[in-house]
Amino acid sequence: MKIPSWPAWFPYPISWLRGFVLSRSFGFFVISGIPEVSNTGDFFILLTVAWLVQPFLFTFLHYLSATTIEAAIIGLPSQVPNYDRIHQWLTSKRCSGTWRHWREGLNAFVVLFFGFFFSLFVGALIIAAPSDRESSMWKLTIALSCLPVATAYLYQYDLWARQRRAAKQEKRSQNSTAPAANPIETRTQSTQG
């Protein structure tokens, strides 16, 4: 039985999960702070604080989930299929260090920044009314509703870019470890052909 490949245009479940958690977390901070907002300046302060909280929150969430997964992997019995590969991955360079947690937090900040402005643009296209408080709230509601989809696609793009970068680095490392061609033999072969 052939397993169908995942469509390239549709985000992976991990991208949907990350996008949903990020958008709901941001939405929680914004919605919970809106009753205290009385003017536009306070609203921008609220948005700034909600954005600045996300890198720290996602750094902590990544640390918590990675620590939990690593503890579960360490406790696996040796009869589990691919036990050696799992432990090799756990101790690899790719999986170690605290920078990976901070990178996830910074990535959340960037994804949220672009995703929110894209979603706000969509809200402004749907509601073209003059900017009074009621239409602004509707635009914000539409933006927060579109945010999970926008962030899921941005996380998917990030995953795709990381996979491409890793493939290029692997190809580069394979090319650098290959023995260099002997220039005399190459010239001799090209003159004979």
Coordinates of C-alpha atoms in Angstrom, one line a residue, residues 37-193:
V37 CA -8.2 50.5 26.4
S38 CA -9.6 54.0 26.1
N39 CA -7.7 55.5 23.2
T40 CA -5.6 54.5 20.2
G41 CA -2.3 55.0 22.1
D42 CA -3.3 52.6 24.8
F43 CA -4.3 50.1 22.1
F44 CA -0.9 50.2 20.5
I45 CA 0.7 49.8 23.9
L46 CA -1.5 46.7 24.4
L47 CA -0.5 45.3 21.1
T48 CA 3.2 45.9 21.8
V49 CA 3.0 44.2 25.2
A50 CA 1.0 41.2 23.7
W51 CA 3.8 40.9 21.1
L52 CA 6.6 41.1 23.6
V53 CA 5.1 38.5 25.8
Q54 CA 5.0 35.9 23.0
P55 CA 8.8 35.3 22.6
F56 CA 9.2 34.6 26.4
L57 CA 6.0 32.5 26.5
F58 CA 7.0 30.4 23.5
T59 CA 10.6 30.0 24.7
F60 CA 9.2 28.6 28.0
L61 CA 6.7 26.4 26.2
H62 CA 9.4 25.0 23.9
Y63 CA 11.7 24.4 26.8
L64 CA 8.9 22.6 28.7
S65 CA 7.8 20.4 25.8
A66 CA 11.4 19.6 24.8
T67 CA 12.3 18.6 28.3
T68 CA 9.2 16.4 28.6
I69 CA 9.9 14.7 25.3
E70 CA 13.6 14.2 26.1
A71 CA 12.6 12.7 29.5
A72 CA 10.2 10.3 27.8
I73 CA 12.8 9.3 25.2
I74 CA 15.4 8.6 27.9
G75 CA 12.9 6.4 29.7
L76 CA 12.2 4.3 26.6
P77 CA 12.9 0.6 26.9
S78 CA 15.6 -0.7 24.6
Q79 CA 13.1 -3.0 22.8
V80 CA 11.5 0.0 21.0
P81 CA 12.1 0.0 17.3
N82 CA 14.8 2.5 16.2
Y83 CA 16.0 2.9 19.8
D84 CA 19.5 3.7 18.7
R85 CA 18.5 6.3 16.2
I86 CA 16.2 8.0 18.7
H87 CA 19.0 8.2 21.3
Q88 CA 21.5 9.3 18.6
W89 CA 19.1 12.1 17.6
L90 CA 18.6 13.1 21.2
T91 CA 22.4 13.6 21.8
S92 CA 23.0 15.2 18.4
K93 CA 24.1 18.8 17.9
R94 CA 20.7 19.6 16.4
C95 CA 18.9 18.8 19.6
S96 CA 21.2 20.3 22.2
G97 CA 21.6 23.8 23.6
T98 CA 19.4 26.5 25.0
W99 CA 19.6 28.6 21.8
R100 CA 16.9 26.3 20.2
H101 CA 14.4 27.4 22.8
W102 CA 15.2 31.1 22.3
R103 CA 15.1 30.6 18.5
E104 CA 11.5 29.3 18.9
G105 CA 10.5 32.3 20.9
L106 CA 12.0 34.8 18.4
N107 CA 10.5 32.8 15.5
A108 CA 7.1 33.2 17.2
F109 CA 7.6 36.9 17.4
V110 CA 8.4 37.2 13.7
V111 CA 5.6 34.9 12.6
L112 CA 3.1 36.8 14.8
F113 CA 4.3 40.1 13.5
F114 CA 3.8 39.2 9.8
G115 CA 0.7 37.1 10.4
F116 CA -1.1 39.8 12.4
F117 CA -0.4 42.5 9.8
F118 CA -1.5 40.2 7.0
S119 CA -4.7 39.3 8.9
L120 CA -5.3 43.0 9.7
F121 CA -4.9 43.8 6.0
V122 CA -7.6 41.1 5.2
G123 CA -9.9 42.6 7.9
A124 CA -9.4 46.1 6.3
L125 CA -10.3 44.7 2.9
I126 CA -13.4 43.1 4.2
I127 CA -14.6 46.1 6.2
A128 CA -13.8 49.3 4.2
A129 CA -15.8 51.5 6.6
P130 CA -14.2 54.6 8.1
S131 CA -12.1 54.0 11.1
D132 CA -14.5 54.4 14.1
R133 CA -14.2 52.3 17.2
E134 CA -16.9 49.8 16.1
S135 CA -15.4 49.1 12.7
S136 CA -11.9 48.9 14.2
M137 CA -13.2 46.3 16.6
W138 CA -14.7 44.3 13.7
K139 CA -11.4 44.5 11.8
L140 CA -9.5 43.3 14.9
T141 CA -12.0 40.5 15.3
I142 CA -11.6 39.4 11.7
A143 CA -7.8 39.7 12.1
L144 CA -7.8 37.5 15.2
S145 CA -10.0 35.0 13.3
C146 CA -7.7 34.9 10.3
L147 CA -4.5 34.8 12.5
P148 CA -4.4 31.0 13.0
V149 CA -4.4 30.3 9.3
A150 CA -1.8 33.0 8.5
T151 CA 0.5 31.8 11.3
A152 CA 0.1 28.1 10.3
Y153 CA 1.2 29.0 6.7
L154 CA 4.1 31.1 8.0
Y155 CA 5.3 28.3 10.3
Q156 CA 5.0 25.9 7.3
Y157 CA 7.1 28.3 5.2
D158 CA 9.7 28.4 8.1
L159 CA 9.8 24.6 8.2
W160 CA 10.2 24.5 4.4
A161 CA 13.1 27.0 4.5
R162 CA 14.8 25.1 7.3
Q163 CA 14.6 21.9 5.4
R164 CA 16.0 23.5 2.3
R165 CA 18.9 25.0 4.2
A166 CA 19.6 21.7 5.9
A167 CA 19.6 19.9 2.5
K168 CA 22.0 22.5 1.0
Q169 CA 24.3 22.2 4.0
E170 CA 24.3 18.4 3.7
K171 CA 25.0 18.6 0.0
R172 CA 27.8 21.1 0.6
S173 CA 29.3 18.9 3.3
Q174 CA 29.1 15.8 1.0
N175 CA 30.8 17.8 -1.8
S176 CA 33.6 19.0 0.5
T177 CA 34.3 15.4 1.8
A178 CA 34.5 14.0 -1.7
P179 CA 38.0 13.5 -3.0
A180 CA 39.2 16.2 -5.4
A181 CA 39.6 15.1 -9.0
N182 CA 43.1 14.8 -10.3
P183 CA 43.6 17.7 -12.8
I184 CA 46.1 15.7 -14.9
E185 CA 43.6 12.8 -15.3
T186 CA 40.8 15.2 -16.1
R187 CA 42.8 17.0 -18.8
T188 CA 43.9 13.7 -20.3
Q189 CA 40.4 12.4 -20.5
S190 CA 39.0 15.6 -22.0
T191 CA 41.7 15.6 -24.7
Q192 CA 41.1 11.9 -25.6
G193 CA 37.3 12.3 -25.9

